[in-house]
CSV table of C-alpha atoms in Angstrom, one decimal:
chain,number,residue,atom,x,y,z
D,293,ASP,CA,-6.5,2.1,-17.0
D,294,VAL,CA,-6.8,3.2,-13.1
D,295,LYS,CA,-5.4,6.7,-12.4
D,296,VAL,CA,-4.3,8.5,-9.5
D,297,THR,CA,-2.5,11.6,-9.1
D,298,GLN,CA,-1.3,13.5,-6.2
D,299,SER,CA,-0.7,17.2,-6.5
D,300,SER,CA,2.2,17.2,-5.5
D,301,ARG,CA,5.5,14.8,-5.8
D,302,TYR,CA,7.9,16.5,-3.1
D,303,LEU,CA,6.7,19.3,-0.3
D,304,VAL,CA,9.2,21.3,1.7
D,305,LYS,CA,7.4,22.5,5.0
D,306,ARG,CA,8.0,24.5,7.9
D,307,THR,CA,6.7,23.2,11.4
D,308,GLY,CA,3.5,24.8,12.3
D,309,GLU,CA,2.6,25.2,8.7
D,310,LYS,CA,-0.9,24.2,7.6
D,311,VAL,CA,-0.6,21.9,4.6
D,312,PHE,CA,-2.6,20.3,2.1
D,313,LEU,CA,-2.1,17.5,0.2
D,314,GLU,CA,-4.6,16.2,-2.6
D,315,CYS,CA,-5.3,13.3,-4.4
D,316,VAL,CA,-7.4,13.2,-7.9
D,317,GLN,CA,-8.4,9.3,-9.3
D,318,ASP,CA,-10.4,9.2,-12.7
D,319,MET,CA,-11.9,5.6,-12.8
D,320,ASP,CA,-14.6,6.2,-10.3
D,321,HIS,CA,-14.2,4.8,-7.3
D,322,GLU,CA,-16.6,5.0,-4.2
D,323,ASN,CA,-13.7,4.2,-1.9
D,324,MET,CA,-9.7,6.6,-1.3
D,325,PHE,CA,-7.6,6.2,0.6
D,326,TRP,CA,-4.3,8.0,2.7
D,327,TYR,CA,-1.2,6.3,3.7
D,328,ARG,CA,2.3,7.6,5.0
D,329,GLN,CA,5.0,5.4,4.2
D,330,ASP,CA,8.0,5.6,6.3
D,331,PRO,CA,11.4,3.0,6.5
D,332,GLY,CA,10.7,-0.6,8.1
D,333,LEU,CA,7.1,0.8,9.2
D,334,GLY,CA,5.7,-0.6,6.1
D,335,LEU,CA,2.2,1.5,4.5
D,336,ARG,CA,-0.1,2.6,7.9
D,337,LEU,CA,-3.6,4.2,7.5
D,338,ILE,CA,-4.5,7.6,8.0
D,339,TYR,CA,-8.3,8.1,7.0
D,340,PHE,CA,-10.5,5.7,4.7
D,341,SER,CA,-13.3,7.8,2.6
D,342,TYR,CA,-16.2,5.3,1.9
D,343,ASP,CA,-18.0,8.2,-0.4
D,344,VAL,CA,-18.4,11.6,-0.6
D,345,LYS,CA,-18.4,13.5,2.5
D,346,MET,CA,-18.0,10.3,4.3
D,347,LYS,CA,-14.8,8.8,6.2
D,348,GLU,CA,-13.1,6.7,8.7
D,349,LYS,CA,-10.1,6.7,11.0
D,350,GLY,CA,-7.1,4.6,10.5
D,351,ASP,CA,-4.1,3.4,12.4
D,352,ILE,CA,-3.2,7.2,12.6
D,353,PRO,CA,-5.6,9.6,12.4
D,354,GLU,CA,-3.8,12.3,14.9
D,355,GLY,CA,-2.3,15.1,13.4
D,356,TYR,CA,-4.9,15.1,10.6
D,357,SER,CA,-7.8,15.9,8.7
D,358,VAL,CA,-9.3,14.6,5.3
D,359,SER,CA,-12.0,16.0,3.8
D,360,ARG,CA,-13.8,14.3,0.2
D,361,GLU,CA,-16.4,16.7,-1.0
D,362,LYS,CA,-15.8,15.0,-4.3
D,363,LYS,CA,-15.8,11.9,-5.2
D,364,GLU,CA,-13.0,11.6,-7.5
D,365,ARG,CA,-11.4,14.3,-5.3
D,366,PHE,CA,-9.7,12.8,-1.5
D,367,SER,CA,-7.4,16.1,0.3
D,368,LEU,CA,-4.8,15.7,3.7
D,369,ILE,CA,-5.0,18.2,5.7
D,370,LEU,CA,-2.0,18.6,8.0
D,371,GLU,CA,-3.9,20.9,10.7
D,372,SER,CA,-0.4,22.7,12.1
D,373,ALA,CA,2.8,20.5,10.5
D,374,SER,CA,5.2,18.8,12.6
D,375,THR,CA,9.0,16.9,12.3
D,376,ASN,CA,7.7,13.4,13.1
D,377,GLN,CA,5.0,14.2,9.9
D,378,THR,CA,8.5,14.0,7.6
D,379,SER,CA,7.1,10.8,5.0
D,380,MET,CA,6.1,10.1,2.0
D,381,TYR,CA,2.3,10.1,1.7
D,382,LEU,CA,0.2,7.5,-0.2
D,383,CYS,CA,-3.4,8.1,-1.6
D,384,ALA,CA,-5.0,4.8,-3.3
D,385,SER,CA,-8.8,4.0,-4.3
D,386,SER,CA,-11.0,1.0,-4.8
D,387,LEU,CA,-13.7,0.0,-6.7
D,388,GLY,CA,-14.9,-1.9,-3.9
D,389,LEU,CA,-14.3,-3.5,-0.4
D,390,ALA,CA,-14.7,-7.2,-1.4
D,391,GLY,CA,-15.7,-9.9,-4.0
D,392,GLY,CA,-12.2,-9.6,-6.3
D,393,GLU,CA,-13.3,-4.8,-6.1
D,394,GLU,CA,-10.8,-4.4,-3.3
D,395,THR,CA,-7.8,-3.9,-5.5
D,396,GLN,CA,-6.4,-0.7,-4.5
D,397,TYR,CA,-4.7,1.4,-6.8
D,398,PHE,CA,-1.9,3.6,-5.8
D,399,GLY,CA,-0.8,7.1,-6.6
D,400,PRO,CA,2.7,8.0,-7.3
D,401,GLY,CA,3.3,9.2,-4.1
D,402,THR,CA,3.9,12.7,-1.8
D,403,ARG,CA,7.0,13.2,-0.6
D,404,LEU,CA,7.3,15.7,2.6
D,405,LEU,CA,10.1,17.0,4.5
D,406,VAL,CA,8.7,19.7,7.1
D,407,LEU,CA,11.7,21.4,8.3
B,488,GLN,CA,5.1,-8.9,18.1
B,489,LYS,CA,4.1,-6.6,14.4
B,490,GLU,CA,0.5,-8.9,12.3
B,491,VAL,CA,2.8,-8.9,9.5
B,492,GLU,CA,6.5,-9.5,9.2
B,493,GLN,CA,8.4,-9.3,6.6
B,494,ASP,CA,12.2,-9.4,5.9
B,495,PRO,CA,13.2,-5.8,4.8
B,496,GLY,CA,16.2,-7.3,2.9
B,497,PRO,CA,17.7,-5.7,0.1
B,498,LEU,CA,17.5,-9.4,-1.2
B,499,SER,CA,20.6,-9.0,-4.2
B,500,VAL,CA,20.6,-12.3,-6.5
B,501,PRO,CA,22.3,-13.1,-10.0
B,502,GLU,CA,19.7,-12.4,-13.4
B,503,GLY,CA,18.2,-15.7,-14.3
B,504,ALA,CA,17.6,-17.1,-10.3
B,505,ILE,CA,14.7,-17.9,-8.8
B,506,VAL,CA,13.3,-15.2,-6.4
B,507,SER,CA,11.8,-16.5,-3.1
B,508,LEU,CA,9.7,-13.9,-0.8
B,509,ASN,CA,8.2,-14.3,2.4
B,510,CYS,CA,5.5,-13.2,5.0
B,511,THR,CA,4.6,-14.8,8.0
B,512,TYR,CA,2.1,-13.2,10.0
B,513,SER,CA,-0.1,-13.9,13.4
B,514,ASN,CA,-3.4,-13.7,13.3
B,515,SER,CA,-5.2,-17.2,11.7
B,516,ALA,CA,-8.4,-14.9,10.7
B,517,PHE,CA,-6.4,-13.7,7.4
B,518,GLN,CA,-8.6,-14.8,4.6
B,519,TYR,CA,-6.9,-12.5,1.9
B,520,PHE,CA,-3.3,-12.0,0.9
B,521,MET,CA,-1.8,-10.0,-1.9
B,522,TRP,CA,1.6,-8.7,-3.4
B,523,TYR,CA,2.4,-5.2,-4.6
B,524,ARG,CA,6.0,-3.4,-5.9
B,525,GLN,CA,7.0,-0.8,-5.3
B,526,TYR,CA,9.4,0.7,-8.4
B,527,SER,CA,12.0,3.2,-6.9
B,528,ARG,CA,9.7,6.4,-6.1
B,529,LYS,CA,6.3,4.8,-7.6
B,530,GLY,CA,3.4,3.6,-5.6
B,531,PRO,CA,2.8,0.0,-5.3
B,532,GLU,CA,1.0,-1.8,-7.4
B,533,LEU,CA,-0.9,-5.2,-7.0
B,534,LEU,CA,0.4,-8.1,-8.3
B,535,MET,CA,-1.3,-11.6,-6.7
B,536,TYR,CA,-4.4,-11.7,-5.1
B,537,THR,CA,-5.1,-15.5,-3.2
B,538,TYR,CA,-7.4,-16.0,-1.5
B,539,SER,CA,-7.5,-18.9,1.9
B,540,SER,CA,-4.2,-21.8,1.3
B,541,GLY,CA,-3.2,-23.0,-2.3
B,542,ASN,CA,-0.8,-21.8,-4.8
B,543,LYS,CA,-1.0,-19.2,-7.4
B,544,GLU,CA,1.1,-18.9,-10.7
B,545,ASP,CA,1.0,-16.1,-13.2
B,546,GLY,CA,3.6,-15.7,-15.6
B,547,ARG,CA,6.6,-15.9,-14.0
B,548,PHE,CA,5.2,-15.1,-11.1
B,549,THR,CA,4.2,-17.6,-7.8
B,550,ALA,CA,1.8,-17.0,-4.8
B,551,GLN,CA,1.8,-19.4,-1.9
B,552,VAL,CA,0.2,-19.7,0.9
B,553,ASP,CA,0.4,-21.9,4.2
B,554,LYS,CA,-2.1,-20.9,6.5
B,555,SER,CA,-1.5,-24.3,9.1
B,556,SER,CA,2.1,-22.3,9.3
B,557,LYS,CA,0.7,-18.3,8.9
B,558,TYR,CA,3.1,-18.3,5.9
B,559,ILE,CA,3.2,-16.4,2.8
B,560,SER,CA,5.2,-16.5,-0.2
B,561,LEU,CA,5.8,-15.2,-3.9
B,562,PHE,CA,7.9,-17.0,-5.7
B,563,ILE,CA,9.4,-15.2,-9.0
B,564,ARG,CA,11.3,-17.4,-11.2
B,565,ASP,CA,13.8,-16.4,-14.9
B,566,SER,CA,14.1,-13.1,-12.9
B,567,GLN,CA,14.9,-10.2,-14.6
B,568,PRO,CA,16.8,-6.7,-13.6
B,569,SER,CA,13.2,-5.2,-14.6
B,570,ASP,CA,11.9,-7.1,-11.2
B,571,SER,CA,14.0,-5.1,-8.6
B,572,ALA,CA,11.6,-3.6,-6.8
B,573,THR,CA,9.8,-3.2,-3.1
B,574,TYR,CA,7.4,-6.1,-2.9
B,575,LEU,CA,5.4,-5.9,0.0
B,576,CYS,CA,2.8,-8.3,0.9
B,577,ALA,CA,-0.7,-7.1,2.4
B,578,ILE,CA,-3.5,-9.5,4.3
B,579,ARG,CA,-6.8,-9.2,5.3
B,580,THR,CA,-9.1,-11.0,6.9
B,581,MET,CA,-13.2,-11.7,5.6
B,582,ASP,CA,-14.8,-8.9,7.7
B,583,SER,CA,-12.4,-6.5,8.3
B,584,ASN,CA,-14.0,-5.1,4.3
B,585,TYR,CA,-11.8,-1.6,4.2
B,586,GLN,CA,-8.5,-2.2,6.5
B,587,LEU,CA,-5.4,-4.3,4.9
B,588,ILE,CA,-2.6,-5.0,6.9
B,589,TRP,CA,0.9,-4.9,4.9
B,590,GLY,CA,4.4,-5.9,5.9
B,591,ALA,CA,7.4,-3.2,5.4
B,592,GLY,CA,8.6,-4.4,2.5
B,593,THR,CA,11.3,-6.6,0.8
B,594,LYS,CA,14.0,-4.4,-1.6
B,595,LEU,CA,14.9,-6.9,-4.4
B,596,ILE,CA,17.3,-6.3,-6.7
B,597,ILE,CA,18.4,-8.1,-9.1
B,598,LYS,CA,22.0,-7.8,-10.7
B,599,PRO,CA,22.6,-8.5,-14.5
């Protein structure tokens, strides 16, 4: 089974802090994703990575950056946390992008509270 | 107008009932339709995947796509309390390569 793990289930941070969220997948997937999930808004893509050191902006990249130094690990960085970044953050991975390989496998999520 | 609309619920039904969950979409170029299930405090997991119009059945679950109406449905037969979860639809075009458009999710409660 594909396993996607996230470093923390719950985090509480102060406004202005730099926050690191880590995600690791164990199935040698090429693609990794970071989403945030807010009530009534569904999942919104923050960043996508299709290879080591490669990334694409999603719908809401402002205030976030990402790092993918190893294939299995994808980090989301909040450079200076703000209260409007309080949310559930979900990491996902997929083997491919088409032909039935685009199924995304999700981690359990990190619930971030910024005070 | 959102590209994908989904009633957030909650939808509460008795055990054994047939459940119908729906999404409407606005972009006629959408070709791939997915249903994900998300249990409380967990990440979403793929439940059903369909391409273009028609029905697809998997056990108690049936996914239906009506492209003429831009309407997709997920039916659950003989619903069980373990089906209680949030159900999200996700849609993409043939050439979007990675970008899924997500519904907001419908919370389903199956009462024993």
